[in-house]
XYZ file of C-alpha atoms in Angstrom:
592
model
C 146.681 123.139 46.436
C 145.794 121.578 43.499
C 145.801 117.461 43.253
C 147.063 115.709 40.004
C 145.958 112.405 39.577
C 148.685 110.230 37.531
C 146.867 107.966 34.532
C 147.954 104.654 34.732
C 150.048 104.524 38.105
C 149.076 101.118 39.958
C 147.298 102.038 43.359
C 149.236 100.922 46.330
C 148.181 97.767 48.428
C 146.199 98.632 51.555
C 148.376 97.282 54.617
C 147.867 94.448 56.626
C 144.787 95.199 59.021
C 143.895 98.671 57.393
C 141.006 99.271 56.029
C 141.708 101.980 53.014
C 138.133 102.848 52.593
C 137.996 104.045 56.453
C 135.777 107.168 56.430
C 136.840 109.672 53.295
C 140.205 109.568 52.821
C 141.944 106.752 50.513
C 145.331 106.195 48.978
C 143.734 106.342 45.701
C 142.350 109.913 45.912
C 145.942 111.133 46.380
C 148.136 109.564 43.147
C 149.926 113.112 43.696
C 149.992 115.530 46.024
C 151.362 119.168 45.228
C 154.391 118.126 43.432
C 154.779 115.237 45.791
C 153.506 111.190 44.184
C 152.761 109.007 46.513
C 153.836 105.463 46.828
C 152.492 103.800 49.694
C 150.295 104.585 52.969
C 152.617 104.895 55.969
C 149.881 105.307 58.458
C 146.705 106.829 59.783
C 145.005 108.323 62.330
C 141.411 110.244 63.025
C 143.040 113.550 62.088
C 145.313 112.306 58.909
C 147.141 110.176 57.295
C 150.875 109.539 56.030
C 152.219 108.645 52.417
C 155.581 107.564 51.575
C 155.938 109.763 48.113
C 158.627 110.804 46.525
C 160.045 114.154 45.307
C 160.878 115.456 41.809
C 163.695 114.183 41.937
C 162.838 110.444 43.339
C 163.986 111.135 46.793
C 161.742 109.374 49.425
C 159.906 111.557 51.738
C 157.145 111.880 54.454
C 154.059 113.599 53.474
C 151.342 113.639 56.307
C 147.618 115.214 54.949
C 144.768 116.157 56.855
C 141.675 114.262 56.381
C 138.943 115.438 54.087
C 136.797 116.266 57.603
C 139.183 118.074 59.400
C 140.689 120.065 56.706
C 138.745 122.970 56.856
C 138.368 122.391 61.045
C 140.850 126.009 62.715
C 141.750 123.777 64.992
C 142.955 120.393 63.001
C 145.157 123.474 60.692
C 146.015 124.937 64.041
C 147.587 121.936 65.152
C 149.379 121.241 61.894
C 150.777 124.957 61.594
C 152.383 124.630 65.119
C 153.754 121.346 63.904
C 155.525 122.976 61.021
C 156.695 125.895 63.549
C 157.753 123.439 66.123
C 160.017 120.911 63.698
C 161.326 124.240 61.389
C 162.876 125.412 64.998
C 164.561 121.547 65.626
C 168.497 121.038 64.763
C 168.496 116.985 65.547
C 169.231 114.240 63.986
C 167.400 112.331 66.555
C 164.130 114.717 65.142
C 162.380 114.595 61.536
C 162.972 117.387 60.263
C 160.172 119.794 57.908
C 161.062 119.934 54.337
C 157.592 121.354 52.987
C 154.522 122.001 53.507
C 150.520 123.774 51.945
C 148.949 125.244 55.240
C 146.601 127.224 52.880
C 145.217 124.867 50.664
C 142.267 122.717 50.017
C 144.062 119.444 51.407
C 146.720 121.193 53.993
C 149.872 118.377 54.167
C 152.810 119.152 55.337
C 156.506 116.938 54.383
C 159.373 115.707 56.753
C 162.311 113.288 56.239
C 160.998 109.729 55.580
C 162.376 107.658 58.283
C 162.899 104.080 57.047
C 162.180 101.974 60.078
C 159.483 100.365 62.460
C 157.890 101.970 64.838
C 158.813 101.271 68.855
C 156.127 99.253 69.410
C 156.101 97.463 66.152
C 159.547 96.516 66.956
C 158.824 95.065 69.620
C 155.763 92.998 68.814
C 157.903 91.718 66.164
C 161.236 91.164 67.530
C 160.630 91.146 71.310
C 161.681 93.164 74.588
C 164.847 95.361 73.762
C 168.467 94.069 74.972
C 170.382 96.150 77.616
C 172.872 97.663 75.144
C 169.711 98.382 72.948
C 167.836 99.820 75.308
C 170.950 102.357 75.907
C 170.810 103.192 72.770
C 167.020 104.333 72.717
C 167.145 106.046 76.038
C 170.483 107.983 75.079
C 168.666 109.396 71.175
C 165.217 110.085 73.059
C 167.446 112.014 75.667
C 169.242 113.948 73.084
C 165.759 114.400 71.154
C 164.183 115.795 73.988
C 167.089 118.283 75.301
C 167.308 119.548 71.699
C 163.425 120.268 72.257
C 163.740 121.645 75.718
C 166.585 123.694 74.573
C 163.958 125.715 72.006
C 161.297 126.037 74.574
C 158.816 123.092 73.169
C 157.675 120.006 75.424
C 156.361 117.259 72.809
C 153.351 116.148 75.303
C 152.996 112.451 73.429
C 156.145 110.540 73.859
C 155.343 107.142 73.422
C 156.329 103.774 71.654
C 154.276 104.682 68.577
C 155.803 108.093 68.027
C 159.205 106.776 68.462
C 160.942 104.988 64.530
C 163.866 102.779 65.165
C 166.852 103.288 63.005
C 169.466 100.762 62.613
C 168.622 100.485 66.700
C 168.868 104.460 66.892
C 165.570 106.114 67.966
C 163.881 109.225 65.497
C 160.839 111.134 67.234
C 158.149 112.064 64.825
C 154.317 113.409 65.224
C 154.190 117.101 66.726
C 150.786 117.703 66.291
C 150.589 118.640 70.236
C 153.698 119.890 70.783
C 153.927 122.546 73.064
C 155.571 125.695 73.293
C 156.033 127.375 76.311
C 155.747 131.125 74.783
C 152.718 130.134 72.533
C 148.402 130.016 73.262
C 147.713 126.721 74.044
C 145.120 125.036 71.405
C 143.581 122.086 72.248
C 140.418 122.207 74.522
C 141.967 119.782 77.448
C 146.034 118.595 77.871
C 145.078 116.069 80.107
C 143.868 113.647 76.854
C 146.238 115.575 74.500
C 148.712 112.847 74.747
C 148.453 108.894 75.790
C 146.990 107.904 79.013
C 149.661 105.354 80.435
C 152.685 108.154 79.408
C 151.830 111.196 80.835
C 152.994 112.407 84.313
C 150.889 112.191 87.552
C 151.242 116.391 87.902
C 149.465 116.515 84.200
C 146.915 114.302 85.442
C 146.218 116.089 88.400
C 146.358 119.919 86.681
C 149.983 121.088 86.336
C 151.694 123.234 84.016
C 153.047 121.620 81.037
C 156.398 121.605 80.875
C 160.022 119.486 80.119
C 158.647 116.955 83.223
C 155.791 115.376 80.777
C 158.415 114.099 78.412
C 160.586 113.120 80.899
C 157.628 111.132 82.229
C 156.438 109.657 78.723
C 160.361 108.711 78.401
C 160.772 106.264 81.616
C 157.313 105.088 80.311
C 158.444 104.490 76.953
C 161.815 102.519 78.496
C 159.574 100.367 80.454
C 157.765 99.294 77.420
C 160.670 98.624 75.586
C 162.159 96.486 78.514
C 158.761 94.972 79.429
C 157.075 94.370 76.150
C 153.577 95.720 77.184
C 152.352 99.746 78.372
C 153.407 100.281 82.215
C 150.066 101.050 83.364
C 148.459 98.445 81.533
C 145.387 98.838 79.079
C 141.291 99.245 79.777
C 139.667 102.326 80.162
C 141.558 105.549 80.317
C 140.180 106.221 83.825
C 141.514 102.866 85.232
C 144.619 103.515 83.251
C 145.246 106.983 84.636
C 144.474 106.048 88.198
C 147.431 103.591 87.874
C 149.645 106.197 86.925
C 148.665 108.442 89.846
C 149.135 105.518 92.222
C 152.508 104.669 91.074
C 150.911 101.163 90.133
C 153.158 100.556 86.847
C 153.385 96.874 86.125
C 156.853 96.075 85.845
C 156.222 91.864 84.948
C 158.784 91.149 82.441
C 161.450 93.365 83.069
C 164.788 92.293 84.300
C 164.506 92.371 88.349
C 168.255 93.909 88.271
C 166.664 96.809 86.079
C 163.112 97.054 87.507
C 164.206 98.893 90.948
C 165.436 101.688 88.034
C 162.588 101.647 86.299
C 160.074 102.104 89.514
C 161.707 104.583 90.790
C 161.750 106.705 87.578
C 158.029 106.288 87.490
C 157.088 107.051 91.140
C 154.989 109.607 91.951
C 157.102 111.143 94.389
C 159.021 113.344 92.207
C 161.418 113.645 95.255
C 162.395 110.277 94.793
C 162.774 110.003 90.828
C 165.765 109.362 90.061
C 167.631 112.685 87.135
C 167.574 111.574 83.940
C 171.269 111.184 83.544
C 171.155 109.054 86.798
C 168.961 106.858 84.900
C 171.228 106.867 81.882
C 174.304 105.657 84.033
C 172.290 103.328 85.340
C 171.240 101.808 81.943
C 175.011 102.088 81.451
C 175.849 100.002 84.028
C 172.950 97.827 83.314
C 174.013 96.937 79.824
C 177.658 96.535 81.107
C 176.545 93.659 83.592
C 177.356 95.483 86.945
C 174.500 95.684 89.302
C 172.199 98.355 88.519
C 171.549 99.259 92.245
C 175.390 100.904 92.691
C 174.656 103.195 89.975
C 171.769 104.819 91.947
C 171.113 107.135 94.507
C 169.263 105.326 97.770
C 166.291 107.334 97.333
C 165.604 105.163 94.180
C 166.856 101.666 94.825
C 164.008 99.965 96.919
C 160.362 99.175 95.529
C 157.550 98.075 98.021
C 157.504 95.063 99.466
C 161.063 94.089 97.769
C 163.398 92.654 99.769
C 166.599 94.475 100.691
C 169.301 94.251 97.822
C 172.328 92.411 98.089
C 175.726 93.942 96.928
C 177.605 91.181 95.132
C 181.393 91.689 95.632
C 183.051 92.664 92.418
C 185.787 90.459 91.237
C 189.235 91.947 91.558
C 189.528 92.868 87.568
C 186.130 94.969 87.663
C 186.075 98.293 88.756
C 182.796 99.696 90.795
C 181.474 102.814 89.335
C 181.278 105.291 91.793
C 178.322 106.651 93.812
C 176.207 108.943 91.885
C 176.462 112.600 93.720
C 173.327 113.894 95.295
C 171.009 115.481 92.663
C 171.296 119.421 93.375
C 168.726 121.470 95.321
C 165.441 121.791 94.275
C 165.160 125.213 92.240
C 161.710 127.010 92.669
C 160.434 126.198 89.501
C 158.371 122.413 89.426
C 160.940 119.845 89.052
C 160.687 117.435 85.940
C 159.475 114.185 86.278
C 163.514 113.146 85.326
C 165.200 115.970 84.901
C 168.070 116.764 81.985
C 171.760 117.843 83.480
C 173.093 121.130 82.090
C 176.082 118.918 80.804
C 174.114 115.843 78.283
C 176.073 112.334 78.939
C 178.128 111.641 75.950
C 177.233 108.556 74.459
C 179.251 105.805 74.350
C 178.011 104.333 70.583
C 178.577 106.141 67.296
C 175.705 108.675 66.858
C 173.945 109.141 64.244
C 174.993 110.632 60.979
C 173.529 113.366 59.094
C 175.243 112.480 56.543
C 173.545 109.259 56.168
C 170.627 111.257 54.895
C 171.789 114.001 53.250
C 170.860 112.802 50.103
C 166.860 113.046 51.113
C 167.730 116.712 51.832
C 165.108 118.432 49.408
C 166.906 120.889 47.035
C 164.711 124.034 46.588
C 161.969 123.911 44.560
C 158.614 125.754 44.162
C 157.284 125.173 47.892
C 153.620 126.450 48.235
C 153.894 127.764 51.633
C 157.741 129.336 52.421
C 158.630 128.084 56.217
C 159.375 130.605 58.520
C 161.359 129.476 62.023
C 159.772 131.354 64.097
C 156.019 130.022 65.139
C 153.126 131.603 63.685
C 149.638 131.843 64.262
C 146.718 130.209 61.693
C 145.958 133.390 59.413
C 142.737 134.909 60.564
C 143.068 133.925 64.066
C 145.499 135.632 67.115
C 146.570 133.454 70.132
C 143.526 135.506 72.615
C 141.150 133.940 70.463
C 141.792 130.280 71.161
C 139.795 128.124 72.902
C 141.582 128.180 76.817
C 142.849 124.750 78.786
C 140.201 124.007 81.372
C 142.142 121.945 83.314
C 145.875 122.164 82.308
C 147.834 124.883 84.196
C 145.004 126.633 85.459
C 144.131 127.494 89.242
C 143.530 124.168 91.099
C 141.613 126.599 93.340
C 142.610 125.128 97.001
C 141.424 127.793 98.956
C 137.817 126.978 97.245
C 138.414 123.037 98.004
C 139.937 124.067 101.700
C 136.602 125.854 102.239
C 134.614 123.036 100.401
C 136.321 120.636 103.108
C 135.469 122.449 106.063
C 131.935 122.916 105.264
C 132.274 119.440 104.769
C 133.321 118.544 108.442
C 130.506 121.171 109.926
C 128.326 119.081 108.081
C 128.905 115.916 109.715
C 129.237 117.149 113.195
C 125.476 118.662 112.929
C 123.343 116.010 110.187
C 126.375 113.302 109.310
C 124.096 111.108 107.404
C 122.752 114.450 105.116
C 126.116 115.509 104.826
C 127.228 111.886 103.266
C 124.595 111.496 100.947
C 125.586 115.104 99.619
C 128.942 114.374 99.395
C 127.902 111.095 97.178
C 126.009 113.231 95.194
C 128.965 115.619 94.944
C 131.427 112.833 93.831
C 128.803 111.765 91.200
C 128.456 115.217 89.733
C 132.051 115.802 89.449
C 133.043 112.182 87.824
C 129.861 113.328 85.411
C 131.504 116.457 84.255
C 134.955 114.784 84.083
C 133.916 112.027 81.915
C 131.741 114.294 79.451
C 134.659 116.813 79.263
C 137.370 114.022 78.366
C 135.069 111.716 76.535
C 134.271 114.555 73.898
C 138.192 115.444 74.066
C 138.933 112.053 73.104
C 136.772 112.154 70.521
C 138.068 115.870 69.217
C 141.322 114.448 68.993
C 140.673 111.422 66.851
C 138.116 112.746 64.510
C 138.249 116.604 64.988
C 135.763 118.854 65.781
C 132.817 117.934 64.585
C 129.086 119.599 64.204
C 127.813 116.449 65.680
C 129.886 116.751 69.324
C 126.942 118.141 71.018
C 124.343 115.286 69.910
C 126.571 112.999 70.344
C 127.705 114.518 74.026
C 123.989 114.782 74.898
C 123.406 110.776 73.597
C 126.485 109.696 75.917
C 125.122 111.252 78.832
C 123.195 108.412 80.455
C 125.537 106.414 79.697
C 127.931 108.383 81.762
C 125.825 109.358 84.622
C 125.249 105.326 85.276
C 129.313 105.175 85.453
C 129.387 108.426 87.464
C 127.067 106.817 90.152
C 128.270 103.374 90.071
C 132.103 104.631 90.648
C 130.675 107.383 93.297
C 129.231 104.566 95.407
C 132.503 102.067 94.806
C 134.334 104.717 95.682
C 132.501 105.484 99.002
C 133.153 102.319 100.805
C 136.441 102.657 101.616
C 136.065 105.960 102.655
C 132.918 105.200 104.957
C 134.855 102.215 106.650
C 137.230 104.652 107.714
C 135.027 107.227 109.117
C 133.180 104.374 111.128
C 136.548 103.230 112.442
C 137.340 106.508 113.318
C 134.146 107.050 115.611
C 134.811 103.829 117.409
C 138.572 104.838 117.955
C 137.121 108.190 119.558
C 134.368 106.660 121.344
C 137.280 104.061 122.655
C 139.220 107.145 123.987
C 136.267 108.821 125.671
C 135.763 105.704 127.532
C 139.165 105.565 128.532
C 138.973 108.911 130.021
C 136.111 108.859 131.836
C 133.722 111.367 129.773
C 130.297 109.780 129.580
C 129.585 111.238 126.049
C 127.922 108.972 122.927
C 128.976 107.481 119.990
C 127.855 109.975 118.082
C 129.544 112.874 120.374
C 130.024 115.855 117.513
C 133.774 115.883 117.914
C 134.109 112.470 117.075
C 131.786 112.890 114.399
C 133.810 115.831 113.089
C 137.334 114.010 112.566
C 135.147 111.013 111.347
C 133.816 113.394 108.570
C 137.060 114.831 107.878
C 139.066 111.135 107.670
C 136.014 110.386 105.483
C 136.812 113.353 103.412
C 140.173 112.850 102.950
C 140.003 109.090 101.438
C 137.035 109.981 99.251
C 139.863 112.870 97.827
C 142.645 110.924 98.023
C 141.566 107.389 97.819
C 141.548 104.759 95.036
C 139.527 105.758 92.017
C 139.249 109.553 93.003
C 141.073 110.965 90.120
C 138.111 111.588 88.364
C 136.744 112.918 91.004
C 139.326 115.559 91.917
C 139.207 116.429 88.183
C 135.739 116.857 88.313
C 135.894 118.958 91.482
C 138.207 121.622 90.082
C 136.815 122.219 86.839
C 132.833 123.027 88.781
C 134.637 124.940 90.975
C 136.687 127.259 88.151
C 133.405 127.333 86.755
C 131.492 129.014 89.855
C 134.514 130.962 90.876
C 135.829 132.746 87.484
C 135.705 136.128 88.858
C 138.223 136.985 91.943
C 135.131 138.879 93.397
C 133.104 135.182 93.333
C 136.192 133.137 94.651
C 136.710 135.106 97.582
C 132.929 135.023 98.199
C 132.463 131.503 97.894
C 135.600 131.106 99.630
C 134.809 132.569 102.668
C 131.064 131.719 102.343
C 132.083 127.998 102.953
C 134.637 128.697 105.501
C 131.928 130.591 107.630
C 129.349 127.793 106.964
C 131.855 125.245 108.108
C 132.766 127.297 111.079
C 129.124 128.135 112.010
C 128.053 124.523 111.887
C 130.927 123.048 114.318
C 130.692 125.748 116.587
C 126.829 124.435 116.917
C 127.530 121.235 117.678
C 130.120 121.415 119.950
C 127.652 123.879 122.205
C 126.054 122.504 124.818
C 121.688 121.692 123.846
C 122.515 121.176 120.331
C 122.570 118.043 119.222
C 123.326 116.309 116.364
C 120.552 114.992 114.046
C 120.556 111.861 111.985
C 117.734 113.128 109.412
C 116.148 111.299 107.777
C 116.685 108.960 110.537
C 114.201 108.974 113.532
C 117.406 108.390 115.808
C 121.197 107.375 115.954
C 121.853 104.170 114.386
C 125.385 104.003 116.088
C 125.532 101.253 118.994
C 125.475 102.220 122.448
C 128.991 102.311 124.238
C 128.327 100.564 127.376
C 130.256 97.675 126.529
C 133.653 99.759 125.776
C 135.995 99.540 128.861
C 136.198 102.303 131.027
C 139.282 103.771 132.960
């Protein structure tokens, strides 16, 4: 590609709050691109930025260009080739479509419809929360976005507010750069970070497949914000933000109470209680129409915790109650999206949009420097095997490895429970360690590209993350450890009830206590990180089938091996590197 610099054309004013000098890339550098001049700066981000220019023939358009460090980065080109695949394949109005685009040269861009409107989010800081009939309006075009996605085989992976423009109130989904497609190699390094913590699904989080249930999940997300005025997890750090979302914790203050119920449920965990995405629809529907909300659900999805029971209001005699929603159908075997589209879409009830209304942008022919083929392609030089695998997304979770892991676990505290804690603290350091090295150099990947420096940089972070690692490990042990102490004195309570002069520190009791423990470290509040952690060491030590199964069974037999000795009779348990127990004695528990 070869840049022409115009003589004389006025340089456009930087934004409000944007700094045009920010790293290498300027609006200045770029007068014209290809056969493309620029007018203004759109936007930016750590991998590019976007120009309003216009055509050869004065028509506005989109032009988004690579930074000057990540243009000659296989990845950042990667990303922006499966872009231009991905929108080529899209037949939406709802979807900016791919005019052009120079995947070859020096300064790879690529050119979509300009979409003159504010972002989602800017919208709202602006203007406010969205109004029930407008909020309709954006969950109907995102639902007929995303079907016309899920229809091709591509899952966007980043719906949120910022990737959404407003329209004369209709919405238009831009940025692809993470798209996925179900039949292609996947190319970023993690999909856990590949998107917006706050909008991605609780099955992401945790290691599932991608598929059409993340942008069902980023879709109830982005309706909350709209209706709310602020994300639905909140903000901080992304591991505080991401434990919300795996806790169901979404902060629903500012939404209408007759709407939040909706908006819960759609956002639950449970995926057996999220409501289908055309349930949610009707519900909006009703919603904006003035009829209670809760009639338009199924009961799975009308009660949040600790809200009281909802009162039906009687309808007056000239309004007519919608009827009951029918049960969603059976589950098939495939995962279930987070809200899932109907074979039949809901027709909407507003004039859709035109495509009419742009058809002047449509770019006649001209000399294009890279011809657009539909179907996706790979970055020249490189074939799918050759890209760098998903560590975490829709790989193994390896439970047999963690089953084993957990029953070694409860040996463990039946023979030496104070060793066995201190091992397990040093376990759940080690894995929030590797977890927050792994996303924190994601992160950075994904706003700056790969870089030469990642490693320094990695290495420089390190103490920094291995104070967090220890400081969450031991927050996150007290809960856990005040359940295992409960459960001793619960056991010790029933042994006194029945008679059997045995301890405190009997190995049975100290058994369940270790496995109660184990289960609230895993499960228990902060411990995504942890579980995250946990998988990727053990895909690491188990990548052969030969070296699962060993370790697999290796851990089983230890755990077996270890009970087995404490529960015989002149083997008792040791509290190294205590002297003796430190439990209390039981005399004072009441006997039968």
């Amino acid at each position: 590609m070869t840049t022409e610099l115009i003589p004389g054309d006025p340089a456009p004013e930087e934004p409000d709050g944007q700094d045009s000098t920010s790293e290498d890339l300027v609006v200045d550098d770029f007068a014209r691109i290809g056969p493309y001049r620029v007018v203004q700066q759109l936007g930016e981000g750590g991998m590019g930025v976007v120009h309003l220019a216009l055509d050869q023939r004065g028509r506005a358009v989109a032009v988004k260009v690579l930074r000057p460090h990540v243009a000659h980065d296989e990845d950042a080109r990667a990303r922006l080739a499966r872009e231009v695949a991905t929108l080529a394949r899209v037949r939406s109005p709802r979807v900016a479509p791919v005019f052009d685009a120079d995947l070859d040269g020096d300064q790879p861009y690529i050119v979509t419809r300009y979409v003159p409107g504010p972002s989602l989010d800017a919208h709202v800081k602006e203007h406010g929360t969205l109004s029930a009939e407008e909020l309709l309006r954006l969950g109907r075009g995102l639902a007929e976005a995303l079907r016309s996605l899920h229809e091709i085989g591509v899952v966007h992976r980043d719906l949120k507010p910022g990737n959404v423009l407003l329209v004369d109130g209709d919405p238009v989904l831009i940025d692809f750069g993470i798209a996925h497609d179900a039949d292609a190699s996947r190319m970023t390094m993690t999909g856990l970070v590949m998107g917006t913590p706050g909008y991605l699904s609780p099955e992401i989080i945790e290691g599932a497949e991608v598929d059409a249930a993340t942008d069902w999940w980023g879709w109830a997300a982005t309706l909350v914000f709209a209706a709310s005025g602020h994300p639905p997890f909140g903000r901080g750090g992304m591991e505080a933000v991401l434990s919300r979302v795996t806790r169901g914790d979404v902060d629903l203050t500012g939404v209408d109470p007759r709407l939040a119920p909706l908006l819960y449920a759609a956002l639950t965990p449970d995926t057996a209680r999220r409501p289908h995405a055309d349930e949610v629809l009707e519900a909006l529907e009703t919603y904006a129409k003035g009829h209670p909300v809760t009639e338009a659900l199924p009961q799975r999805a009308r009660a949040m915790p600790g809200s009281e029971p909802t009162s039906v209001v009687p309808a007056a005699p000239q309004t007519s109650v919608l009827p009951a929603v029918a049960p969603a159908p059976a589950p098939r075997p495939e995962p279930a999206p987070s809200v899932a589209p109907r074979p039949t879409p809901q027709p909407p009830a507003h004039q859709p949009y035109s495509p009419q209304a742009y058809a002047s942008q449509q770019l006649a022919p001209q000399p294009a420097p890279h011809q657009l083929d539909p179907s996706p392609q790979a970055w020249p030089g490189t074939t799918p095997s050759s890209r760098e695998g998903d560590p975490r997304i829709g790989l193994p979770r390896r439970t047999g490895v963690l089953l084993g892991l957990l029953a070694a676990v409860v040996g463990g505290a039946a023979v030496a429970p104070l060793l066995t804690a201190v091992v397990v603290l040093v376990g759940s350091a080690l894995a929030r360690l590797v977890d927050r090295s792994m996303t924190s150099t994601v992160m950075r990947r994904y706003q700056h590209g790969r870089r030469r420096s990642d490693g320094a940089v990695a290495a420089a972070k390190s103490p920094l993350h291995l104070v967090v690692a220890v400081v969450g490990a031991l927050a996150a042990m007290l809960l856990p450890l005040a359940v295992g102490a409960s459960t001793l004195l619960l056991v010790s309570v029933a042994f006194s009830l029945l008679a059997v002069d045995v301890g405190p520190d009997h190995p049975a009791g100290l058994a369940l206590a270790g496995l109660m423990t184990a289960l609230v470290v895993w499960w228990g509040p902060g411990s995504a990180s942890l579980r995250r952690g946990t998988r990727s060491i053990a895909r690491s030590l188990t990548g052969s089938p030969a070296a699962r199964t060993g370790i697999t069974l290796a851990l089983w037999a230890l755990g077996v091996v270890l009970l087995g000795l404490a529960l015989s009779a002149g083997f008792p348990s040791t509290w190294w590197p205590l002297v003796e127990s430190p439990l209390p004695d039981t005399t004072w528990l009441p006997a039968r």
